[in-house]
């Protein structure tokens, strides 16, 4: 029998004994395993999810970089069983039991759990654990991954809530129609009959609107909402919409501020639907009545239409979510009445016209819903030299002294201008091999309802791959834009660290550190 000391991958000595052949075979096997482990660790560092490896007994012996970026913790703090610190207290027991169950088996498994990030916020993750076996089929290690599924969880919850809301919203007018019909059957009086029929009709109209919204949403998601693009007179659309909505209310006065004669390419029916939605909301959310003002103006790059009401207003934290499907505000000022689809449909229609939408509001005082429809193409390149680029949406320049790229956004943005500008910005950052970007949004006036997802889900991974590590984001003055920006960052997974600033100077200080 021979005895040899072998140093494992942590540098700890291990005694191996047996015949000379046994010892050599075992050492070769262990070295092979060690090499495989190193290879696996290298691979794990390149994936966008959190990943680790653990011993058969459950102790973690390696984390990829994503774990440190996400938790803000060190290996010493989280090795072995230290990761328990990151798990939501309500999920810990379940996590430990499921983990033990998986490790006692042969095939691996998965479960969902909330993990705390460096800012102390918990996000849902899907944990998946797979065994690594040696040549003899013995489990020598486990590889674990944790994928961020927070957004998916939120959507799932929204969907469940939506089903219960939709059932309720559809049932309410139907119950009223039934009641009015029964009352009609019991009366012979012509005047009473007319009154009941008219009230029944109001509820049928409400049902009709709900069903129409549902159908539109399903057409939007399947890409089948048809548009009939033609020359459109914007003033005509505004006037017709105002006239048809004004007759539904006596408590409100809808005023059209002067509107230039502007013709552009669009779908008149869909644009009237946009105006009807905005005006109906302005009425619905101004229960005390008051003036509703429609304004229309033409600037350098398009038509801007706004609807201002003197209603209940909207609290800041809801602003950027209102264009989401199913989003409604549960507030004490008003009972719910709707499916939370109107603004989603409205913003989708504007998006299909290459426009953008935004909201300004003061809680308790009223709201302004605006949209912009582009007339002139904004992609005219004015300057394009090696280290400086400028068009109507953005100015990008390379700061050779501080070795970062600075980009200044201008005016209103939509998915087209955002995509084009971001890719141009990335090209310059890659060319000069910078790791830092200063994004100055001070001059952004209206926000990017449709570009938010693209930036979070597609542009951030591109920046990550290009080696960008710090992005200093100087906020626009618009509260809506600020919230939209923060929402973008919520979706981001990866190594690009983003911080928000109110001034360019404070952003520079952070980047200079
Ligand atoms: P709904 O059809 O349920 O009204 P919308 O998508 O049109 O759905 O609106 C979503 C939410 O936005 C509403 O639940 C409401 O709280 C808020 N909202 C919309 N328009 C206004 C407005 N003019 N003033 C205040 N709140 C509004």
XYZ file of C-alpha atoms and ligand atoms in Angstrom:
540
model
C 0.000 0.000 0.000
C 1.241 3.457 -0.905
C 0.314 6.834 0.520
C 0.517 10.109 -1.445
C -0.638 13.622 -0.706
C -2.707 15.224 -3.468
C -3.594 18.942 -3.391
C -7.161 19.532 -4.439
C -8.498 22.617 -6.309
C -8.764 24.620 -3.075
C -5.133 23.864 -2.271
C -6.074 21.556 0.613
C -3.976 18.394 0.993
C -5.798 15.061 0.596
C -4.260 11.706 1.365
C -4.628 9.079 -1.342
C -3.669 5.491 -0.640
C -3.681 2.191 -2.472
C -1.357 0.387 -4.863
C 0.994 2.410 -7.108
C -1.411 1.932 -10.028
C -4.396 2.905 -7.853
C -2.725 6.069 -6.672
C -1.658 7.088 -10.192
C -5.136 6.385 -11.584
C -6.740 8.364 -8.816
C -4.384 11.320 -9.235
C -4.934 11.372 -12.995
C -8.708 11.190 -12.428
C -8.595 14.023 -9.913
C -6.450 16.190 -12.150
C -8.862 15.582 -14.999
C -11.744 16.529 -12.736
C -9.862 19.620 -11.599
C -9.318 20.682 -15.234
C -12.981 20.028 -16.016
C -14.010 22.101 -13.030
C -11.852 25.002 -14.168
C -13.303 24.755 -17.646
C -16.840 24.716 -16.230
C -16.061 27.770 -14.065
C -14.791 29.638 -17.101
C -17.994 28.829 -18.955
C -20.148 29.789 -15.989
C -18.545 33.213 -15.912
C -19.727 33.874 -19.436
C -23.445 33.217 -18.905
C -25.883 36.026 -18.015
C -27.461 34.113 -15.086
C -26.093 33.636 -11.584
C -24.220 30.331 -11.393
C -22.251 28.319 -8.855
C -20.911 24.880 -8.136
C -21.395 23.029 -4.901
C -20.073 19.938 -3.173
C -22.298 16.847 -2.962
C -23.100 17.867 0.625
C -24.512 21.239 -0.554
C -21.591 23.541 0.318
C -20.905 26.091 -2.400
C -17.283 26.202 -3.562
C -17.533 28.579 -6.535
C -19.718 31.461 -7.761
C -19.574 33.152 -11.151
C -19.035 36.922 -11.463
C -22.777 37.553 -11.882
C -23.370 36.403 -8.288
C -20.952 38.997 -6.917
C -22.416 41.729 -9.170
C -25.958 40.868 -8.093
C -25.466 40.350 -4.349
C -22.621 42.809 -3.778
C -21.142 40.158 -1.433
C -17.779 38.382 -1.409
C -16.884 34.713 -1.670
C -15.896 34.657 2.009
C -19.322 36.017 2.999
C -21.317 33.553 0.915
C -19.198 30.385 0.510
C -20.434 27.000 1.774
C -23.870 27.821 3.270
C -23.377 31.602 3.358
C -25.823 32.034 0.444
C -28.693 31.539 2.899
C -28.222 35.203 3.837
C -29.480 36.214 0.366
C -32.651 34.106 0.358
C -35.941 35.737 1.343
C -36.748 34.619 4.934
C -40.193 33.367 3.811
C -38.597 31.137 1.164
C -35.632 29.837 3.165
C -37.235 26.764 4.705
C -38.702 25.677 1.368
C -35.400 26.397 -0.365
C -33.372 24.310 2.104
C -35.810 21.392 1.934
C -35.986 21.369 -1.868
C -32.220 21.783 -2.160
C -31.665 18.798 0.184
C -34.204 16.747 -1.752
C -32.509 17.481 -5.080
C -29.053 16.696 -3.684
C -30.285 13.378 -2.325
C -31.357 12.334 -5.828
C -29.484 11.702 -9.049
C -31.157 13.841 -11.678
C -31.185 17.442 -10.467
C -34.198 19.713 -10.223
C -35.455 23.267 -10.052
C -37.444 25.618 -7.830
C -38.324 29.310 -7.514
C -37.018 31.560 -4.804
C -36.516 35.265 -4.014
C -32.907 36.456 -3.813
C -31.708 39.765 -2.397
C -29.676 42.103 -4.598
C -26.991 44.578 -3.535
C -29.663 47.275 -2.977
C -31.530 45.021 -0.536
C -34.374 44.287 -2.996
C -35.635 40.769 -3.547
C -36.185 39.436 -7.080
C -37.666 36.097 -8.069
C -35.203 33.595 -9.532
C -35.605 30.181 -11.097
C -32.946 27.942 -9.567
C -31.828 24.924 -11.539
C -29.405 22.332 -10.185
C -27.707 19.631 -12.266
C -25.290 16.898 -11.131
C -21.766 16.413 -12.515
C -20.734 12.778 -12.445
C -17.339 11.124 -12.770
C -16.566 8.251 -15.158
C -18.013 5.777 -12.661
C -21.308 7.660 -12.483
C -20.650 9.007 -8.994
C -21.838 12.595 -8.348
C -18.747 14.669 -7.673
C -20.263 18.162 -7.844
C -23.430 20.062 -8.691
C -23.815 23.048 -10.999
C -26.501 25.541 -10.064
C -27.943 28.485 -12.001
C -30.397 31.161 -10.886
C -32.235 33.021 -13.662
C -34.021 36.296 -12.925
C -37.779 35.719 -13.509
C -39.082 38.798 -11.677
C -40.717 40.286 -14.788
C -42.319 36.955 -15.654
C -43.727 36.690 -12.121
C -45.167 40.194 -12.351
C -46.810 39.390 -15.689
C -48.231 36.151 -14.292
C -49.741 38.038 -11.348
C -51.150 40.723 -13.664
C -52.730 38.070 -15.849
C -54.413 36.349 -12.900
C -55.703 39.666 -11.626
C -56.891 40.555 -15.113
C -59.016 37.411 -15.430
C -60.803 38.183 -12.198
C -61.223 41.885 -13.110
C -62.464 41.068 -16.631
C -65.051 38.613 -15.326
C -66.288 41.206 -12.866
C -66.298 44.064 -15.412
C -68.207 42.006 -17.974
C -70.706 40.684 -15.442
C -71.631 44.083 -13.979
C -73.234 45.645 -17.113
C -74.799 42.314 -18.013
C -76.513 42.120 -14.610
C -77.835 45.667 -15.110
C -79.127 44.884 -18.608
C -80.950 41.841 -17.216
C -82.487 43.916 -14.417
C -83.676 46.671 -16.800
C -85.126 44.074 -19.194
C -87.092 42.454 -16.372
C -88.415 45.863 -15.342
C -89.421 46.559 -18.959
C -91.396 43.315 -19.036
C -93.370 44.448 -16.004
C -94.457 47.878 -17.309
C -96.869 49.076 -19.988
C -96.073 52.738 -19.529
C -94.435 54.041 -22.727
C -92.380 56.757 -20.984
C -91.019 54.372 -18.341
C -90.225 51.848 -21.066
C -88.183 54.403 -23.024
C -86.286 55.435 -19.896
C -85.478 51.806 -19.020
C -84.448 50.966 -22.591
C -82.134 53.940 -22.714
C -80.458 52.968 -19.423
C -80.173 49.379 -20.596
C -78.545 50.697 -23.776
C -75.888 52.569 -21.768
C -74.813 49.278 -20.190
C -74.842 47.497 -23.544
C -72.560 50.215 -24.913
C -70.210 49.677 -21.960
C -70.178 45.937 -22.656
C -69.535 46.627 -26.322
C -66.554 48.857 -25.471
C -65.061 46.234 -23.128
C -65.386 43.494 -25.750
C -63.964 45.772 -28.454
C -60.946 46.576 -26.257
C -60.372 42.885 -25.575
C -60.522 42.090 -29.278
C -58.154 44.956 -30.110
C -55.653 43.747 -27.538
C -55.727 40.238 -28.891
C -55.228 41.640 -32.422
C -52.322 43.808 -31.229
C -50.545 40.882 -29.551
C -50.970 38.706 -32.634
C -49.909 41.579 -34.928
C -53.281 41.603 -36.664
C -54.599 45.067 -35.840
C -55.041 46.457 -39.341
C -54.179 49.995 -40.323
C -55.500 51.820 -43.323
C -52.871 54.506 -43.882
C -53.950 57.503 -45.928
C -53.750 61.308 -45.966
C -55.240 62.488 -42.692
C -56.466 65.934 -41.683
C -55.643 66.134 -37.973
C -58.023 69.007 -37.258
C -60.922 66.986 -38.681
C -60.107 64.033 -36.436
C -59.909 66.209 -33.338
C -63.158 68.050 -34.118
C -65.130 64.891 -34.856
C -63.886 63.154 -31.754
C -64.644 66.160 -29.556
C -68.182 66.422 -30.971
C -68.971 62.747 -30.435
C -67.637 62.726 -26.859
C -69.108 66.107 -25.831
C -72.666 64.772 -26.283
C -72.010 62.081 -23.647
C -71.458 64.619 -20.846
C -73.047 67.794 -19.517
C -70.661 68.271 -16.618
C -67.603 68.791 -18.845
C -66.719 71.332 -21.486
C -64.306 70.114 -24.159
C -62.362 72.970 -25.746
C -60.186 72.781 -28.853
C -57.316 75.239 -28.852
C -56.410 76.406 -32.319
C -55.055 73.707 -34.574
C -53.085 74.274 -37.785
C -54.211 72.679 -41.021
C -51.891 69.684 -41.005
C -52.077 66.657 -43.259
C -50.013 63.555 -42.718
C -50.069 59.790 -43.313
C -52.082 57.827 -40.771
C -55.153 55.727 -40.106
C -58.029 58.164 -39.391
C -60.198 55.615 -37.561
C -57.413 54.449 -35.287
C -56.366 58.036 -34.532
C -59.958 58.903 -33.688
C -59.952 55.867 -31.370
C -56.871 57.370 -29.661
C -58.630 60.705 -29.177
C -61.830 59.014 -27.965
C -59.889 56.996 -25.397
C -58.067 60.059 -24.084
C -61.222 62.184 -23.942
C -63.288 59.407 -22.338
C -60.597 58.979 -19.691
C -60.422 62.734 -19.126
C -64.182 62.667 -18.444
C -64.152 59.449 -16.418
C -61.337 60.651 -14.170
C -62.802 64.157 -13.657
C -65.931 63.123 -11.755
C -66.526 66.693 -10.541
C -66.680 67.948 -14.140
C -64.647 70.874 -15.478
C -62.835 71.890 -18.639
C -60.966 69.472 -20.896
C -58.601 71.192 -23.281
C -57.310 69.698 -26.498
C -54.229 71.385 -27.943
C -52.482 70.692 -31.192
C -49.231 72.219 -32.375
C -46.614 71.640 -35.002
C -42.914 71.747 -34.183
C -39.702 70.890 -36.061
C -40.229 67.201 -36.054
C -43.938 66.569 -35.770
C -47.429 67.199 -34.475
C -47.930 67.259 -30.732
C -51.486 66.730 -29.465
C -52.364 66.990 -25.786
C -55.495 66.456 -23.708
C -55.557 68.340 -20.405
C -58.108 67.687 -17.668
C -58.826 69.098 -14.226
C -59.547 65.696 -12.704
C -58.189 63.477 -9.945
C -54.635 63.396 -11.285
C -52.179 60.530 -10.966
C -49.582 59.804 -8.302
C -46.025 59.854 -9.632
C -45.247 56.187 -9.005
C -47.953 55.049 -11.466
C -47.065 57.292 -14.402
C -44.710 55.028 -16.314
C -46.868 51.914 -15.891
C -50.092 53.300 -17.329
C -49.291 52.184 -20.873
C -48.845 48.596 -19.684
C -51.503 46.102 -20.543
C -54.038 45.587 -17.692
C -52.599 48.374 -15.533
C -55.187 50.232 -13.450
C -54.799 52.381 -10.381
C -56.455 51.253 -7.209
C -57.137 54.604 -5.583
C -59.602 55.919 -3.092
C -60.575 58.916 -5.243
C -62.467 56.674 -7.681
C -63.811 53.190 -7.998
C -62.392 51.061 -10.764
C -64.263 51.121 -14.031
C -62.403 49.600 -16.935
C -59.955 46.877 -17.784
C -56.782 48.931 -17.878
C -56.533 48.391 -21.634
C -57.474 51.794 -23.107
C -54.076 53.432 -22.709
C -52.251 50.306 -23.807
C -54.262 50.240 -27.055
C -53.790 54.000 -27.455
C -50.023 53.806 -27.093
C -49.820 50.822 -29.466
C -51.676 52.806 -32.147
C -49.338 55.771 -31.677
C -46.384 53.413 -31.831
C -47.588 52.083 -35.196
C -47.555 55.682 -36.425
C -43.901 55.931 -35.271
C -44.981 58.330 -32.560
C -44.443 58.497 -28.823
C -46.665 59.190 -25.804
C -46.132 60.647 -22.380
C -48.018 61.886 -19.340
C -47.667 64.819 -17.006
C -49.856 64.877 -13.944
C -50.329 66.405 -10.530
C -52.200 64.310 -8.017
C -55.481 66.000 -7.091
C -55.126 68.656 -9.797
C -55.338 66.992 -13.192
C -53.407 65.353 -15.995
C -52.032 66.010 -19.461
C -51.829 63.099 -21.887
C -49.773 63.939 -24.986
C -48.669 62.187 -28.118
C -46.395 63.160 -30.909
C -46.691 62.027 -34.517
C -43.566 62.561 -36.587
C -43.878 64.379 -39.876
C -40.276 64.996 -40.798
C -37.791 62.169 -40.755
C -35.366 62.805 -37.910
C -32.518 60.712 -39.222
C -30.779 63.420 -41.220
C -27.112 63.230 -40.294
C -25.637 66.643 -39.723
C -22.153 65.815 -38.544
C -20.343 62.518 -38.623
C -16.622 62.544 -37.969
C -14.459 59.932 -36.329
C -15.048 60.893 -32.729
C -18.173 62.999 -33.058
C -21.596 62.161 -34.398
C -24.740 64.238 -34.468
C -28.258 63.874 -35.753
C -31.626 65.237 -34.682
C -31.887 62.779 -31.769
C -28.424 62.578 -30.314
C -24.920 64.008 -30.144
C -22.230 61.443 -29.407
C -18.608 62.292 -28.741
C -15.508 60.553 -27.495
C -13.708 62.256 -24.600
C -10.107 61.218 -25.156
C -8.871 62.734 -21.871
C -11.307 60.936 -19.623
C -11.644 57.953 -21.932
C -15.419 57.712 -22.053
C -18.165 58.353 -24.561
C -20.699 61.069 -23.837
C -24.071 61.124 -25.564
C -26.608 63.916 -25.294
C -30.203 63.109 -26.245
C -32.510 65.759 -27.654
C -36.288 66.209 -27.865
C -38.801 63.419 -28.305
C -37.759 59.823 -28.769
C -39.343 56.761 -30.269
C -38.143 53.235 -30.912
C -36.668 54.194 -34.295
C -34.559 57.099 -33.026
C -33.570 55.252 -29.845
C -32.433 52.117 -31.671
C -30.488 54.032 -34.282
C -28.820 56.305 -31.738
C -27.961 53.505 -29.315
C -26.319 51.414 -32.014
C -24.331 54.429 -33.222
C -23.265 55.071 -29.647
C -22.183 51.462 -29.218
C -20.141 51.579 -32.408
C -18.189 54.573 -31.084
C -17.734 53.006 -27.643
C -16.413 49.810 -29.230
C -14.114 51.705 -31.572
C -12.416 53.560 -28.709
C -12.619 50.551 -26.353
C -14.235 52.540 -23.567
C -15.856 50.944 -20.530
C -17.801 54.038 -19.433
C -20.692 55.980 -20.952
C -22.256 59.241 -19.880
C -25.850 59.434 -21.153
C -27.187 62.949 -20.767
C -31.000 63.007 -21.027
C -31.419 66.566 -19.726
C -32.898 67.676 -23.046
C -35.308 64.778 -23.501
C -38.801 66.269 -23.577
C -41.095 63.325 -24.148
C -40.444 59.784 -23.294
C -40.072 56.450 -24.888
C -43.028 54.260 -24.111
C -41.991 51.707 -26.682
C -38.208 51.953 -26.503
C -38.002 51.114 -22.798
C -38.183 47.364 -23.295
C -35.751 47.385 -26.184
C -33.105 49.278 -24.201
C -33.485 47.026 -21.139
C -33.684 43.702 -22.888
C -31.573 44.126 -25.997
C -29.286 47.127 -25.744
C -27.963 46.362 -22.256
C -26.786 42.832 -23.213
C -25.087 44.388 -26.278
C -23.279 46.914 -24.061
C -22.338 44.108 -21.695
C -20.770 42.096 -24.508
C -18.975 45.216 -25.791
C -17.297 45.565 -22.379
C -19.191 48.613 -21.070
C -19.151 48.499 -17.272
C -20.449 51.891 -16.074
C -23.325 53.954 -17.440
C -24.038 57.297 -15.802
C -27.599 58.302 -16.710
C -28.470 61.973 -16.256
C -32.220 62.231 -15.849
C -34.580 64.176 -18.081
C -36.624 66.860 -16.306
C -39.798 64.934 -17.164
C -41.022 62.732 -14.278
C -42.475 60.316 -16.802
C -39.112 59.929 -18.546
C -37.354 59.435 -15.226
C -39.685 56.624 -14.227
C -39.445 55.023 -17.663
C -35.629 55.074 -17.344
C -35.745 53.447 -13.929
C -38.101 50.822 -15.266
C -35.625 50.035 -18.044
C -32.940 49.386 -15.473
C -35.254 47.093 -13.513
C -35.202 44.665 -16.427
C -31.460 44.655 -16.849
C -29.428 41.603 -16.053
C -25.695 41.820 -16.658
C -22.517 43.522 -15.645
C -23.257 47.098 -16.745
C -23.695 49.163 -13.597
C -26.101 52.086 -14.117
C -26.545 55.043 -11.801
C -28.965 57.944 -12.144
C -27.979 61.581 -11.632
C -29.709 64.943 -11.689
C -26.714 66.787 -13.123
C -23.920 66.095 -15.582
C -21.320 67.140 -13.008
C -22.398 64.519 -10.446
C -22.381 61.880 -13.204
C -18.830 62.872 -14.145
C -17.677 62.581 -10.527
C -18.968 59.015 -10.352
C -17.313 58.068 -13.642
C -14.022 59.690 -12.640
C -13.738 57.603 -9.484
P -59.347 51.942 -18.075
O -60.066 51.536 -19.330
O -59.425 50.926 -16.983
O -59.659 53.336 -17.631
P -56.845 52.889 -19.151
O -55.735 52.086 -19.726
O -57.559 53.800 -20.063
O -57.818 51.843 -18.475
O -56.274 53.707 -17.923
C -55.442 53.051 -16.977
C -55.491 53.795 -15.650
O -54.984 55.100 -15.855
C -56.879 53.981 -15.086
O -57.212 52.908 -14.210
C -56.772 55.306 -14.355
O -56.445 55.060 -13.023
C -55.616 56.040 -15.008
N -56.039 57.175 -15.860
C -56.218 57.174 -17.188
N -56.551 58.394 -17.631
C -56.591 59.195 -16.560
C -56.866 60.595 -16.354
N -57.168 61.403 -17.367
N -56.777 61.069 -15.091
C -56.450 60.262 -14.057
N -56.194 58.949 -14.181
C -56.247 58.418 -15.412
